[in-house]
Amino acid sequence: MQQYFSKQAQPAENTDFTLDAADSYHLFTVMRAQENEQVQVVFADKKLTLSAVNADLKSLRVLHTLERQIELPLDVTIAVGLPKSDKLEFITQKATELGAHEILAYPAEWSVTKLDAKKIVKKTERLNKIAKGAAEQSKRLMIPDVTILPSRKNLLTLFSQYDQVLVAYEESAKSGELAAFAQSLKTAEVGQKLLVIFGPEGGISPDEIVAFTAEGASLIGLGPRIMRAETAPLYVLSAVSFYQELLK
Amino acid sequence: MQQYFSKQAQPAENTDFTLDAADSYHLFTVMRAQENEQVQVVFADKKLTLSAVNADLKSLRVLHTLERQIELPLDVTIAVGLPKSDKLEFITQKATELGAHEILAYPAEWSVTKLDAKKIVKKTERLNKIAKGAAEQSKRLMIPDVTILPSRKNLLTLFSQYDQVLVAYEESAKSGELAAFAQSLKTAEVGQKLLVIFGPEGGISPDEIVAFTAEGASLIGLGPRIMRAETAPLYVLSAVSFYQELLK
């Protein structure tokens, strides 16, 4: 069943509504939806409904609310050092499937890719479209915001908004540090906000480690194998899901 | 530090040896290694050594053995329904980084991609090269074998080689089944062999579910969000690592 997001508040049952122009085009022109065909529509505040196509083939009506626990019990924001080529697109798609609450990219000291203000705007637009598509396909109740931060300082100023800030650090993994991430998940309570920071391909620089830990971040290792920059965020999100949704 | 695999048995300390032609070319011509430069070399039976380049810039000598626990405590084989385009290449790279012991692909009922014998040979060769590169980069002690099975029957006949056979089934996830995978990991003992089966983009057919479960496979759900075919294996491998290596 197709799923769409609407920014409006959830209408009452049997009330008619229309989707955004782009989603309407997708549903009626691309998918050729017929009268009474059912789709899931998520309204503002993560309100999920079963809705049906009206005879006019332009509007829909709300059939009823669906109560589903779809989102991760923790709000996990991932912040990745700006990676090369289309890896940020890849991370955005996969992290959205895996339940990320928000996705940030920051210009790390060892990021090879540099983006000027104009490119940031364009790329951000594309990334948010990818997040929307992935959120629809994975039947999320929200679309993660994707933001490219202009500087590392912007990332540091966000730390105070989170209950825990973790930094995935290859050197921690190499030195056999295996307990910190598990400990962090054990102490995290439902609804808490986690920020997990990852380096670009070259890793996180010593200066960045100093800056992050000075602001209260904890270093975590992700096991004994070296993961590429774009793989580590998927590991973390999978682990959070496994621990919080399957194991508990 | 670069890492290479050698098929020969580990030579004694201070014994000279040479790498395969392709690896020698990479080390001496591409990387321009100099005398006394150190590399990690994994010999047969997962024997990891620190080795050094000799003055001839052709051979190396073993300095000493390195004792490292790098491989997952469970042997996890993933079997994926043949997916579209280059997704098998993607899965091979990422599953190798995440510690897969072996990677199988099988022609699922709903696989869109069909490969004839000639294409299977060519693709298998490419996939094994990708696995080798990813194993080197992630500092594994082994290179996972990648095999494309000619039929689903081939997959079924392998079941008896494993301690547990699990099938990641979207419908299990949809019906809220969340405990089976965690239960399976709780009961798995170190050194056991797990086979985890995934469908192609279209999912696993009801006939396949019947065939798999008749041969003793258990169905598992991977949380409430719908993952793409290429994402689910990464979730499983990450969860195994988190549970076995970080949480325990």
PDB file of N, CA and C in Angstrom, chain A residues 142-179:
ATOM      1  N   MET A 142       7.290   9.865  10.168  1.00  0.00           N
ATOM      2  CA  MET A 142       7.895  11.192  10.043  1.00  0.00           C
ATOM      3  C   MET A 142       8.993  11.137   8.991  1.00  0.00           C
ATOM      4  N   ILE A 143       9.283  12.306   8.441  1.00  0.00           N
ATOM      5  CA  ILE A 143      10.381  12.425   7.493  1.00  0.00           C
ATOM      6  C   ILE A 143      11.546  13.072   8.227  1.00  0.00           C
ATOM      7  N   PRO A 144      12.703  12.394   8.312  1.00  0.00           N
ATOM      8  CA  PRO A 144      13.837  13.039   8.993  1.00  0.00           C
ATOM      9  C   PRO A 144      14.277  14.285   8.231  1.00  0.00           C
ATOM     10  N   ASP A 145      14.533  15.351   8.961  1.00  0.00           N
ATOM     11  CA  ASP A 145      15.128  16.553   8.350  1.00  0.00           C
ATOM     12  C   ASP A 145      16.587  16.276   8.024  1.00  0.00           C
ATOM     13  N   VAL A 146      17.026  16.726   6.870  1.00  0.00           N
ATOM     14  CA  VAL A 146      18.439  16.607   6.519  1.00  0.00           C
ATOM     15  C   VAL A 146      19.014  18.013   6.399  1.00  0.00           C
ATOM     16  N   THR A 147      20.081  18.275   7.145  1.00  0.00           N
ATOM     17  CA  THR A 147      20.675  19.618   7.166  1.00  0.00           C
ATOM     18  C   THR A 147      22.185  19.518   6.967  1.00  0.00           C
ATOM     19  N   ILE A 148      22.713  20.332   6.085  1.00  0.00           N
ATOM     20  CA  ILE A 148      24.166  20.435   5.949  1.00  0.00           C
ATOM     21  C   ILE A 148      24.617  21.668   6.723  1.00  0.00           C
ATOM     22  N   LEU A 149      25.365  21.460   7.778  1.00  0.00           N
ATOM     23  CA  LEU A 149      25.818  22.571   8.617  1.00  0.00           C
ATOM     24  C   LEU A 149      26.998  23.268   7.955  1.00  0.00           C
ATOM     25  N   PRO A 150      27.044  24.606   8.018  1.00  0.00           N
ATOM     26  CA  PRO A 150      28.147  25.321   7.359  1.00  0.00           C
ATOM     27  C   PRO A 150      29.489  25.166   8.090  1.00  0.00           C
ATOM     28  N   SER A 151      29.482  24.859   9.385  1.00  0.00           N
ATOM     29  CA  SER A 151      30.762  24.729  10.097  1.00  0.00           C
ATOM     30  C   SER A 151      30.646  23.731  11.231  1.00  0.00           C
ATOM     31  N   ARG A 152      31.816  23.298  11.721  1.00  0.00           N
ATOM     32  CA  ARG A 152      31.820  22.364  12.841  1.00  0.00           C
ATOM     33  C   ARG A 152      31.278  23.039  14.097  1.00  0.00           C
ATOM     34  N   LYS A 153      31.487  24.341  14.169  1.00  0.00           N
ATOM     35  CA  LYS A 153      30.996  25.086  15.335  1.00  0.00           C
ATOM     36  C   LYS A 153      29.476  24.950  15.462  1.00  0.00           C
ATOM     37  N   ASN A 154      28.786  24.949  14.324  1.00  0.00           N
ATOM     38  CA  ASN A 154      27.335  24.777  14.348  1.00  0.00           C
ATOM     39  C   ASN A 154      26.940  23.463  15.007  1.00  0.00           C
ATOM     40  N   LEU A 155      27.767  22.443  14.772  1.00  0.00           N
ATOM     41  CA  LEU A 155      27.472  21.135  15.357  1.00  0.00           C
ATOM     42  C   LEU A 155      27.639  21.192  16.871  1.00  0.00           C
ATOM     43  N   LEU A 156      28.723  21.835  17.312  1.00  0.00           N
ATOM     44  CA  LEU A 156      28.999  21.913  18.749  1.00  0.00           C
ATOM     45  C   LEU A 156      27.891  22.642  19.511  1.00  0.00           C
ATOM     46  N   THR A 157      27.344  23.664  18.879  1.00  0.00           N
ATOM     47  CA  THR A 157      26.306  24.433  19.588  1.00  0.00           C
ATOM     48  C   THR A 157      25.014  23.641  19.750  1.00  0.00           C
ATOM     49  N   LEU A 158      24.884  22.537  19.005  1.00  0.00           N
ATOM     50  CA  LEU A 158      23.663  21.729  19.113  1.00  0.00           C
ATOM     51  C   LEU A 158      23.727  20.718  20.264  1.00  0.00           C
ATOM     52  N   PHE A 159      24.935  20.477  20.781  1.00  0.00           N
ATOM     53  CA  PHE A 159      25.107  19.398  21.772  1.00  0.00           C
ATOM     54  C   PHE A 159      24.114  19.491  22.940  1.00  0.00           C
ATOM     55  N   SER A 160      23.856  20.730  23.387  1.00  0.00           N
ATOM     56  CA  SER A 160      23.027  20.900  24.591  1.00  0.00           C
ATOM     57  C   SER A 160      21.581  20.442  24.382  1.00  0.00           C
ATOM     58  N   GLN A 161      21.196  20.239  23.120  1.00  0.00           N
ATOM     59  CA  GLN A 161      19.817  19.797  22.860  1.00  0.00           C
ATOM     60  C   GLN A 161      19.634  18.294  23.069  1.00  0.00           C
ATOM     61  N   TYR A 162      20.754  17.577  23.301  1.00  0.00           N
ATOM     62  CA  TYR A 162      20.665  16.109  23.351  1.00  0.00           C
ATOM     63  C   TYR A 162      20.947  15.561  24.749  1.00  0.00           C
ATOM     64  N   ASP A 163      20.331  14.426  25.048  1.00  0.00           N
ATOM     65  CA  ASP A 163      20.583  13.757  26.324  1.00  0.00           C
ATOM     66  C   ASP A 163      21.952  13.084  26.325  1.00  0.00           C
ATOM     67  N   GLN A 164      22.362  12.569  25.165  1.00  0.00           N
ATOM     68  CA  GLN A 164      23.685  11.958  25.053  1.00  0.00           C
ATOM     69  C   GLN A 164      24.281  12.337  23.703  1.00  0.00           C
ATOM     70  N   VAL A 165      25.570  12.623  23.694  1.00  0.00           N
ATOM     71  CA  VAL A 165      26.300  12.839  22.442  1.00  0.00           C
ATOM     72  C   VAL A 165      27.413  11.795  22.364  1.00  0.00           C
ATOM     73  N   LEU A 166      27.396  10.989  21.316  1.00  0.00           N
ATOM     74  CA  LEU A 166      28.371   9.914  21.151  1.00  0.00           C
ATOM     75  C   LEU A 166      29.181  10.163  19.881  1.00  0.00           C
ATOM     76  N   VAL A 167      30.438   9.794  19.920  1.00  0.00           N
ATOM     77  CA  VAL A 167      31.297   9.927  18.741  1.00  0.00           C
ATOM     78  C   VAL A 167      31.843   8.542  18.381  1.00  0.00           C
ATOM     79  N   ALA A 168      31.499   8.061  17.182  1.00  0.00           N
ATOM     80  CA  ALA A 168      32.019   6.770  16.722  1.00  0.00           C
ATOM     81  C   ALA A 168      33.455   6.981  16.283  1.00  0.00           C
ATOM     82  N   TYR A 169      34.393   6.365  17.035  1.00  0.00           N
ATOM     83  CA  TYR A 169      35.804   6.687  16.825  1.00  0.00           C
ATOM     84  C   TYR A 169      36.573   5.412  16.552  1.00  0.00           C
ATOM     85  N   GLU A 170      37.183   5.377  15.361  1.00  0.00           N
ATOM     86  CA  GLU A 170      37.900   4.182  14.929  1.00  0.00           C
ATOM     87  C   GLU A 170      38.991   3.786  15.916  1.00  0.00           C
ATOM     88  N   GLU A 171      39.663   4.777  16.475  1.00  0.00           N
ATOM     89  CA  GLU A 171      40.761   4.470  17.405  1.00  0.00           C
ATOM     90  C   GLU A 171      40.234   3.802  18.671  1.00  0.00           C
ATOM     91  N   SER A 172      38.999   4.155  19.061  1.00  0.00           N
ATOM     92  CA  SER A 172      38.387   3.457  20.196  1.00  0.00           C
ATOM     93  C   SER A 172      38.204   1.994  19.857  1.00  0.00           C
ATOM     94  N   ALA A 173      37.732   1.738  18.626  1.00  0.00           N
ATOM     95  CA  ALA A 173      37.512   0.363  18.198  1.00  0.00           C
ATOM     96  C   ALA A 173      38.838  -0.389  18.175  1.00  0.00           C
ATOM     97  N   LYS A 174      39.879   0.259  17.633  1.00  0.00           N
ATOM     98  CA  LYS A 174      41.177  -0.395  17.509  1.00  0.00           C
ATOM     99  C   LYS A 174      41.764  -0.763  18.863  1.00  0.00           C
ATOM    100  N   SER A 175      41.543   0.110  19.846  1.00  0.00           N
ATOM    101  CA  SER A 175      42.123  -0.157  21.162  1.00  0.00           C
ATOM    102  C   SER A 175      41.245  -1.117  21.959  1.00  0.00           C
ATOM    103  N   GLY A 176      40.233  -1.683  21.295  1.00  0.00           N
ATOM    104  CA  GLY A 176      39.442  -2.730  21.938  1.00  0.00           C
ATOM    105  C   GLY A 176      38.329  -2.212  22.824  1.00  0.00           C
ATOM    106  N   GLU A 177      37.994  -0.925  22.687  1.00  0.00           N
ATOM    107  CA  GLU A 177      36.921  -0.357  23.491  1.00  0.00           C
ATOM    108  C   GLU A 177      35.593  -0.859  22.934  1.00  0.00           C
ATOM    109  N   LEU A 178      34.917  -1.693  23.706  1.00  0.00           N
ATOM    110  CA  LEU A 178      33.711  -2.315  23.176  1.00  0.00           C
ATOM    111  C   LEU A 178      32.473  -2.046  24.029  1.00  0.00           C
ATOM    112  N   ALA A 179      32.643  -1.488  25.196  1.00  0.00           N
ATOM    113  CA  ALA A 179      31.523  -1.442  26.140  1.00  0.00           C
ATOM    114  C   ALA A 179      30.735  -0.140  26.127  1.00  0.00           C
TER     115      ALA A 179
END
